[in-house]
MMTF fields as JSON, N, C-alpha, C and O atoms, coordinates in Angstrom:
{
  "mmtfVersion": "1.0.0",
  "mmtfProducer": "UNKNOWN",
  "numBonds": 303,
  "numAtoms": 304,
  "numGroups": 76,
  "numChains": 1,
  "numModels": 1,
  "chainsPerModel": [1],
  "groupsPerChain": [76],
  "chainIdList": ["A"],
  "bondAtomList": [4, 2, 8, 6, 12, 10, 16, 14, 20, 18, 24, 22, 28, 26, 32, 30, 36, 34, 40, 38, 44, 42, 48, 46, 52, 50, 56, 54, 60, 58, 64, 62, 68, 66, 72, 70, 76, 74, 80, 78, 84, 82, 88, 86, 92, 90, 96, 94, 100, 98, 104, 102, 108, 106, 112, 110, 116, 114, 120, 118, 124, 122, 128, 126, 132, 130, 136, 134, 140, 138, 144, 142, 148, 146, 152, 150, 156, 154, 160, 158, 164, 162, 168, 166, 172, 170, 176, 174, 180, 178, 184, 182, 188, 186, 192, 190, 196, 194, 200, 198, 204, 202, 208, 206, 212, 210, 216, 214, 220, 218, 224, 222, 228, 226, 232, 230, 236, 234, 240, 238, 244, 242, 248, 246, 252, 250, 256, 254, 260, 258, 264, 262, 268, 266, 272, 270, 276, 274, 280, 278, 284, 282, 288, 286, 292, 290, 296, 294, 300, 298],
  "bondOrderList": [1, 1, 1, 1, 1, 1, 1, 1, 1, 1, 1, 1, 1, 1, 1, 1, 1, 1, 1, 1, 1, 1, 1, 1, 1, 1, 1, 1, 1, 1, 1, 1, 1, 1, 1, 1, 1, 1, 1, 1, 1, 1, 1, 1, 1, 1, 1, 1, 1, 1, 1, 1, 1, 1, 1, 1, 1, 1, 1, 1, 1, 1, 1, 1, 1, 1, 1, 1, 1, 1, 1, 1, 1, 1, 1],
  "groupList": [{"groupName": "MET", "atomNameList": ["N", "CA", "C", "O"], "elementList": ["N", "C", "C", "O"], "formalChargeList": [0, 0, 0, 0], "bondAtomList": [1, 0, 2, 1, 3, 2], "bondOrderList": [1, 1, 2], "singleLetterCode": "M", "chemCompType": "L-PEPTIDE LINKING"}, {"groupName": "SER", "atomNameList": ["N", "CA", "C", "O"], "elementList": ["N", "C", "C", "O"], "formalChargeList": [0, 0, 0, 0], "bondAtomList": [1, 0, 2, 1, 3, 2], "bondOrderList": [1, 1, 2], "singleLetterCode": "S", "chemCompType": "L-PEPTIDE LINKING"}, {"groupName": "PRO", "atomNameList": ["N", "CA", "C", "O"], "elementList": ["N", "C", "C", "O"], "formalChargeList": [0, 0, 0, 0], "bondAtomList": [1, 0, 2, 1, 3, 2], "bondOrderList": [1, 1, 2], "singleLetterCode": "P", "chemCompType": "L-PEPTIDE LINKING"}, {"groupName": "THR", "atomNameList": ["N", "CA", "C", "O"], "elementList": ["N", "C", "C", "O"], "formalChargeList": [0, 0, 0, 0], "bondAtomList": [1, 0, 2, 1, 3, 2], "bondOrderList": [1, 1, 2], "singleLetterCode": "T", "chemCompType": "L-PEPTIDE LINKING"}, {"groupName": "VAL", "atomNameList": ["N", "CA", "C", "O"], "elementList": ["N", "C", "C", "O"], "formalChargeList": [0, 0, 0, 0], "bondAtomList": [1, 0, 2, 1, 3, 2], "bondOrderList": [1, 1, 2], "singleLetterCode": "V", "chemCompType": "L-PEPTIDE LINKING"}, {"groupName": "GLY", "atomNameList": ["N", "CA", "C", "O"], "elementList": ["N", "C", "C", "O"], "formalChargeList": [0, 0, 0, 0], "bondAtomList": [1, 0, 2, 1, 3, 2], "bondOrderList": [1, 1, 2], "singleLetterCode": "G", "chemCompType": "PEPTIDE LINKING"}, {"groupName": "LEU", "atomNameList": ["N", "CA", "C", "O"], "elementList": ["N", "C", "C", "O"], "formalChargeList": [0, 0, 0, 0], "bondAtomList": [1, 0, 2, 1, 3, 2], "bondOrderList": [1, 1, 2], "singleLetterCode": "L", "chemCompType": "L-PEPTIDE LINKING"}, {"groupName": "HIS", "atomNameList": ["N", "CA", "C", "O"], "elementList": ["N", "C", "C", "O"], "formalChargeList": [0, 0, 0, 0], "bondAtomList": [1, 0, 2, 1, 3, 2], "bondOrderList": [1, 1, 2], "singleLetterCode": "H", "chemCompType": "L-PEPTIDE LINKING"}, {"groupName": "ASP", "atomNameList": ["N", "CA", "C", "O"], "elementList": ["N", "C", "C", "O"], "formalChargeList": [0, 0, 0, 0], "bondAtomList": [1, 0, 2, 1, 3, 2], "bondOrderList": [1, 1, 2], "singleLetterCode": "D", "chemCompType": "L-PEPTIDE LINKING"}, {"groupName": "ALA", "atomNameList": ["N", "CA", "C", "O"], "elementList": ["N", "C", "C", "O"], "formalChargeList": [0, 0, 0, 0], "bondAtomList": [1, 0, 2, 1, 3, 2], "bondOrderList": [1, 1, 2], "singleLetterCode": "A", "chemCompType": "L-PEPTIDE LINKING"}, {"groupName": "TRP", "atomNameList": ["N", "CA", "C", "O"], "elementList": ["N", "C", "C", "O"], "formalChargeList": [0, 0, 0, 0], "bondAtomList": [1, 0, 2, 1, 3, 2], "bondOrderList": [1, 1, 2], "singleLetterCode": "W", "chemCompType": "L-PEPTIDE LINKING"}, {"groupName": "GLN", "atomNameList": ["N", "CA", "C", "O"], "elementList": ["N", "C", "C", "O"], "formalChargeList": [0, 0, 0, 0], "bondAtomList": [1, 0, 2, 1, 3, 2], "bondOrderList": [1, 1, 2], "singleLetterCode": "Q", "chemCompType": "L-PEPTIDE LINKING"}, {"groupName": "PHE", "atomNameList": ["N", "CA", "C", "O"], "elementList": ["N", "C", "C", "O"], "formalChargeList": [0, 0, 0, 0], "bondAtomList": [1, 0, 2, 1, 3, 2], "bondOrderList": [1, 1, 2], "singleLetterCode": "F", "chemCompType": "L-PEPTIDE LINKING"}, {"groupName": "TYR", "atomNameList": ["N", "CA", "C", "O"], "elementList": ["N", "C", "C", "O"], "formalChargeList": [0, 0, 0, 0], "bondAtomList": [1, 0, 2, 1, 3, 2], "bondOrderList": [1, 1, 2], "singleLetterCode": "Y", "chemCompType": "L-PEPTIDE LINKING"}, {"groupName": "ILE", "atomNameList": ["N", "CA", "C", "O"], "elementList": ["N", "C", "C", "O"], "formalChargeList": [0, 0, 0, 0], "bondAtomList": [1, 0, 2, 1, 3, 2], "bondOrderList": [1, 1, 2], "singleLetterCode": "I", "chemCompType": "L-PEPTIDE LINKING"}, {"groupName": "ARG", "atomNameList": ["N", "CA", "C", "O"], "elementList": ["N", "C", "C", "O"], "formalChargeList": [0, 0, 0, 0], "bondAtomList": [1, 0, 2, 1, 3, 2], "bondOrderList": [1, 1, 2], "singleLetterCode": "R", "chemCompType": "L-PEPTIDE LINKING"}, {"groupName": "GLU", "atomNameList": ["N", "CA", "C", "O"], "elementList": ["N", "C", "C", "O"], "formalChargeList": [0, 0, 0, 0], "bondAtomList": [1, 0, 2, 1, 3, 2], "bondOrderList": [1, 1, 2], "singleLetterCode": "E", "chemCompType": "L-PEPTIDE LINKING"}, {"groupName": "ASN", "atomNameList": ["N", "CA", "C", "O"], "elementList": ["N", "C", "C", "O"], "formalChargeList": [0, 0, 0, 0], "bondAtomList": [1, 0, 2, 1, 3, 2], "bondOrderList": [1, 1, 2], "singleLetterCode": "N", "chemCompType": "L-PEPTIDE LINKING"}],
  "groupTypeList": [0, 1, 2, 3, 4, 1, 5, 6, 7, 6, 6, 3, 8, 1, 8, 4, 8, 9, 6, 9, 10, 11, 12, 0, 7, 1, 8, 13, 9, 8, 8, 14, 13, 9, 8, 10, 2, 6, 8, 15, 15, 6, 8, 5, 12, 6, 15, 15, 11, 5, 6, 3, 15, 6, 3, 16, 8, 5, 8, 9, 13, 8, 6, 14, 6, 17, 15, 4, 0, 9, 13, 14, 5, 4, 15, 9],
  "groupIdList": [1, 2, 3, 4, 5, 6, 7, 8, 9, 10, 11, 12, 13, 14, 15, 16, 17, 18, 19, 20, 21, 22, 23, 24, 25, 26, 27, 28, 29, 30, 31, 32, 33, 34, 35, 36, 37, 38, 39, 40, 41, 42, 43, 44, 45, 46, 47, 48, 49, 50, 51, 52, 53, 54, 55, 56, 57, 58, 59, 60, 61, 62, 63, 64, 65, 66, 67, 68, 69, 70, 71, 72, 73, 74, 75, 76],
  "secStructList": [7, 7, 7, 3, 3, 6, 6, 3, 3, 7, 7, 7, 2, 2, 2, 2, 2, 2, 2, 2, 2, 2, 2, 2, 6, 1, 4, 4, 4, 1, 1, 6, 6, 6, 6, 1, 7, 2, 2, 2, 2, 2, 2, 2, 2, 2, 2, 2, 6, 6, 7, 6, 6, 6, 6, 6, 7, 2, 2, 2, 2, 2, 2, 2, 2, 2, 2, 2, 2, 2, 2, 2, 2, 2, 2, 7],
  "xCoordList": [-34.754, -34.7, -33.996, -33.278, -34.024, -33.617, -31.921, -31.406, -31.274, -29.909, -29.747, -30.773, -28.61, -28.294, -27.372, -26.74, -27.266, -26.461, -26.038, -26.768, -24.838, -24.053, -24.783, -25.023, -25.086, -25.405, -26.752, -27.182, -27.614, -28.942, -29.838, -29.444, -31.043, -31.72, -32.682, -33.386, -32.566, -33.617, -34.886, -34.822, -35.902, -37.196, -37.833, -37.846, -38.289, -39.195, -40.639, -40.971, -41.273, -42.806, -43.541, -44.408, -43.174, -43.578, -43.134, -43.822, -41.779, -41.39, -42.098, -42.519, -42.326, -43.235, -44.784, -45.296, -45.332, -46.42, -46.488, -47.295, -45.587, -45.5, -45.217, -45.73, -44.512, -44.325, -45.735, -46.232, -46.281, -47.76, -48.496, -48.966, -48.654, -49.782, -49.346, -50.195, -48.113, -47.663, -47.961, -48.218, -47.967, -48.35, -49.573, -49.987, -50.586, -51.887, -52.386, -53.36, -51.762, -51.952, -51.33, -51.229, -50.924, -50.284, -50.894, -51.643, -50.296, -50.971, -50.958, -51.841, -50.005, -49.937, -51.06, -51.24, -51.81, -53.047, -54.183, -55.194, -54.173, -55.217, -55.617, -55.039, -56.628, -57.192, -56.12, -56.077, -55.256, -54.194, -53.492, -53.479, -52.91, -52.23, -53.222, -52.754, -54.646, -55.214, -54.77, -54.644, -54.512, -54.049, -52.906, -52.725, -51.998, -50.798, -51.154, -52.164, -50.099, -50.401, -49.871, -49.175, -50.107, -49.977, -48.251, -47.654, -47.606, -46.352, -45.575, -44.59, -46.043, -45.431, -45.563, -44.667, -46.763, -47.132, -46.125, -45.505, -46.121, -45.347, -43.857, -43.213, -43.359, -41.971, -41.911, -40.999, -42.693, -42.509, -42.492, -41.813, -43.391, -43.711, -42.358, -41.797, -41.629, -40.669, -39.279, -38.324, -39.364, -38.158, -38.373, -37.531, -39.604, -39.772, -39.291, -38.83, -39.44, -38.967, -37.554, -36.951, -37.053, -35.459, -35.09, -34.089, -36.132, -35.914, -35.581, -36.104, -34.786, -34.479, -34.048, -34.353, -33.129, -32.642, -33.948, -33.883, -34.818, -36.195, -36.784, -37.44, -36.738, -37.345, -36.411, -36.727, -35.001, -34.208, -34.075, -33.559, -34.697, -34.736, -35.982, -36.977, -35.777, -37.104, -37.893, -39.073, -37.22, -37.866, -38.579, -39.71, -37.809, -38.496, -39.428, -40.183, -39.425, -40.556, -41.705, -42.793, -41.582, -42.557, -43.408, -44.631, -42.742, -43.248, -44.149, -45.193, -43.636, -44.218, -45.559, -46.598, -45.411, -46.416, -47.579, -48.771, -46.92, -48.222, -49.034, -50.26, -48.287, -48.965, -49.823, -51.009, -49.49, -50.156, -51.638, -52.706, -51.362, -52.685, -53.499, -54.725, -52.903, -53.849, -54.564, -55.707, -53.844, -54.814, -55.674, -56.716, -55.374, -56.319, -57.606, -58.674, -57.581, -58.499, -59.445, -60.675, -58.728, -59.68, -60.291, -61.283, -59.528, -60.204, -61.622, -62.689, -61.252, -62.24, -63.846, -64.723],
  "yCoordList": [29.159, 28.214, 28.501, 29.5, 27.87, 28.008, 27.609, 27.111, 27.956, 27.619, 26.073, 25.428, 25.459, 24.215, 24.058, 25.017, 22.758, 21.863, 20.735, 19.83, 20.767, 19.438, 19.145, 18.081, 20.448, 20.469, 20.288, 20.563, 19.651, 19.489, 20.895, 21.785, 20.921, 22.262, 21.842, 20.832, 22.863, 22.833, 23.791, 25.012, 23.11, 23.788, 24.348, 23.73, 25.414, 26.162, 25.564, 24.823, 25.896, 25.526, 26.363, 25.824, 27.551, 28.341, 27.85, 27.991, 27.226, 26.919, 25.749, 25.67, 24.752, 23.546, 24.021, 23.597, 25.078, 25.352, 26.016, 25.658, 26.982, 27.437, 26.307, 26.353, 25.372, 24.296, 23.587, 23.269, 23.395, 22.603, 23.554, 23.219, 24.866, 25.517, 25.815, 25.959, 25.89, 26.008, 24.565, 24.597, 23.405, 22.187, 22.237, 21.817, 22.576, 22.652, 23.55, 23.247, 24.441, 25.191, 25.022, 25.884, 23.854, 23.611, 22.393, 21.634, 22.264, 21.266, 19.81, 18.97, 19.661, 18.375, 17.994, 16.826, 19.03, 18.85, 18.767, 18.594, 18.904, 18.982, 17.499, 16.594, 17.319, 16.306, 15.523, 14.296, 16.429, 15.938, 14.778, 13.791, 14.727, 13.726, 12.95, 12.366, 12.969, 12.31, 10.891, 10.34, 10.199, 8.955, 8.461, 7.269, 9.409, 9.176, 9.177, 9.676, 8.501, 8.396, 9.87, 10.447, 10.39, 11.681, 11.774, 12.849, 10.511, 10.895, 11.117, 11.854, 10.481, 10.8, 12.013, 12.636, 12.517, 13.834, 14.94, 15.84, 14.683, 15.562, 15.472, 16.52, 14.491, 14.17, 14.935, 15.75, 14.779, 15.431, 17.097, 17.885, 17.428, 19.017, 19.27, 20.112, 18.796, 19.114, 18.989, 19.761, 18.157, 18.123, 19.265, 19.776, 19.45, 20.55, 21.873, 22.737, 21.94, 23.385, 23.354, 24.22, 22.229, 22.323, 21.939, 22.242, 21.288, 20.939, 19.329, 18.743, 18.781, 17.475, 16.607, 15.464, 17.705, 17.253, 16.919, 16.03, 17.567, 17.32, 16.314, 15.788, 15.694, 14.39, 13.0, 11.817, 13.66, 12.536, 12.52, 11.613, 13.815, 13.722, 13.261, 13.942, 12.192, 11.395, 12.443, 12.75, 12.858, 13.513, 14.837, 15.151, 15.628, 16.849, 16.638, 17.537, 15.404, 14.89, 14.608, 15.101, 13.846, 13.56, 14.824, 14.79, 15.695, 16.91, 17.756, 18.297, 17.812, 18.324, 17.48, 18.053, 16.331, 15.208, 15.438, 15.697, 15.279, 15.59, 16.839, 16.856, 17.895, 19.204, 18.913, 19.091, 18.408, 18.703, 17.992, 18.476, 16.556, 15.78, 16.575, 16.49, 17.379, 18.21, 19.203, 19.515, 19.85, 20.679, 20.006, 20.557, 18.845, 18.043, 17.832, 18.207, 17.323, 17.093, 18.367, 18.306, 19.47, 20.589, 21.169, 21.898, 20.737, 21.133, 20.19, 20.612, 18.898, 18.008, 18.214, 17.367],
  "zCoordList": [-211.601, -210.59, -209.413, -209.467, -208.361, -206.969, -207.131, -208.132, -205.929, -205.971, -206.152, -206.372, -206.081, -206.309, -205.191, -204.749, -204.673, -203.924, -204.486, -204.888, -204.527, -205.481, -206.736, -207.307, -207.028, -208.693, -209.116, -210.236, -207.843, -208.011, -207.716, -206.963, -208.41, -208.132, -206.957, -206.928, -205.951, -204.988, -205.192, -205.331, -205.186, -205.792, -204.493, -203.428, -204.664, -203.499, -203.667, -204.592, -202.865, -202.864, -204.085, -204.774, -204.264, -205.266, -206.819, -207.83, -206.731, -208.023, -208.362, -209.516, -207.513, -207.736, -208.426, -209.462, -207.431, -207.877, -209.324, -210.181, -209.485, -211.045, -211.983, -213.101, -211.674, -212.957, -213.103, -214.183, -211.915, -212.073, -212.858, -213.946, -212.332, -213.129, -214.636, -215.516, -214.859, -216.348, -216.982, -218.185, -216.417, -217.188, -217.133, -218.214, -216.342, -216.37, -217.614, -218.303, -217.766, -218.97, -220.244, -221.117, -220.281, -221.709, -222.208, -221.592, -223.919, -224.369, -223.627, -223.803, -222.906, -222.393, -221.405, -221.06, -220.962, -220.184, -220.687, -220.007, -222.238, -223.255, -223.414, -222.812, -224.253, -224.872, -225.815, -225.904, -226.509, -227.261, -226.775, -227.511, -225.668, -224.886, -223.867, -222.89, -224.144, -223.002, -223.065, -221.972, -224.117, -223.881, -223.504, -223.256, -223.43, -222.492, -220.967, -220.47, -220.289, -218.766, -218.381, -219.217, -217.389, -216.455, -216.332, -216.403, -216.144, -215.71, -217.099, -217.152, -218.146, -219.585, -219.942, -220.511, -219.633, -220.1, -219.324, -219.89, -218.083, -217.337, -217.714, -217.761, -217.942, -218.448, -219.735, -219.87, -220.595, -222.014, -221.788, -222.446, -220.714, -220.486, -220.03, -220.732, -219.046, -218.495, -219.387, -219.315, -220.004, -221.322, -222.506, -223.244, -222.434, -223.376, -222.953, -223.699, -221.736, -220.987, -220.658, -220.024, -221.168, -220.983, -219.218, -218.57, -218.86, -217.441, -217.141, -216.193, -217.926, -218.023, -216.724, -216.383, -216.064, -214.668, -213.589, -212.739, -213.738, -212.929, -213.182, -212.282, -214.555, -214.755, -214.34, -214.469, -213.731, -213.42, -211.816, -211.164, -211.26, -209.92, -209.109, -208.858, -208.81, -208.229, -207.206, -207.379, -206.311, -205.287, -205.865, -205.494, -206.84, -207.392, -208.425, -208.797, -208.956, -210.04, -209.165, -209.464, -208.081, -207.485, -206.703, -206.57, -206.318, -205.751, -206.701, -206.336, -207.951, -209.055, -209.604, -209.93, -209.643, -210.036, -208.883, -209.046, -207.814, -206.669, -206.842, -206.726, -207.129, -207.306, -208.279, -208.002, -209.632, -210.593, -210.534, -210.911, -209.887, -209.341, -208.514, -208.585, -207.697, -206.682, -207.413, -207.079, -208.613, -209.462, -210.31, -210.664, -210.704, -211.321, -210.473, -210.957, -209.381, -208.287, -208.226, -208.212, -208.194, -208.005, -209.248, -209.234, -210.5, -211.6, -212.031, -212.477, -211.753, -211.912, -211.158, -211.333]
}
């Protein structure tokens, strides 16, 4: 991950892109979790990756969620 300021991670665009790509290629993007809302699936994915802080940082979480939704839009 990127450097921190006041203990919070600074995500670069490539960090966000990499996390969204990893999510899209995980079980959380498959039919197994299709009945879960997207934000719950992303939350589970990030926590499973040990990135709980990102689930608690609203700005970082929104960046990742928006990138995932953009990937879903391209995929559909």
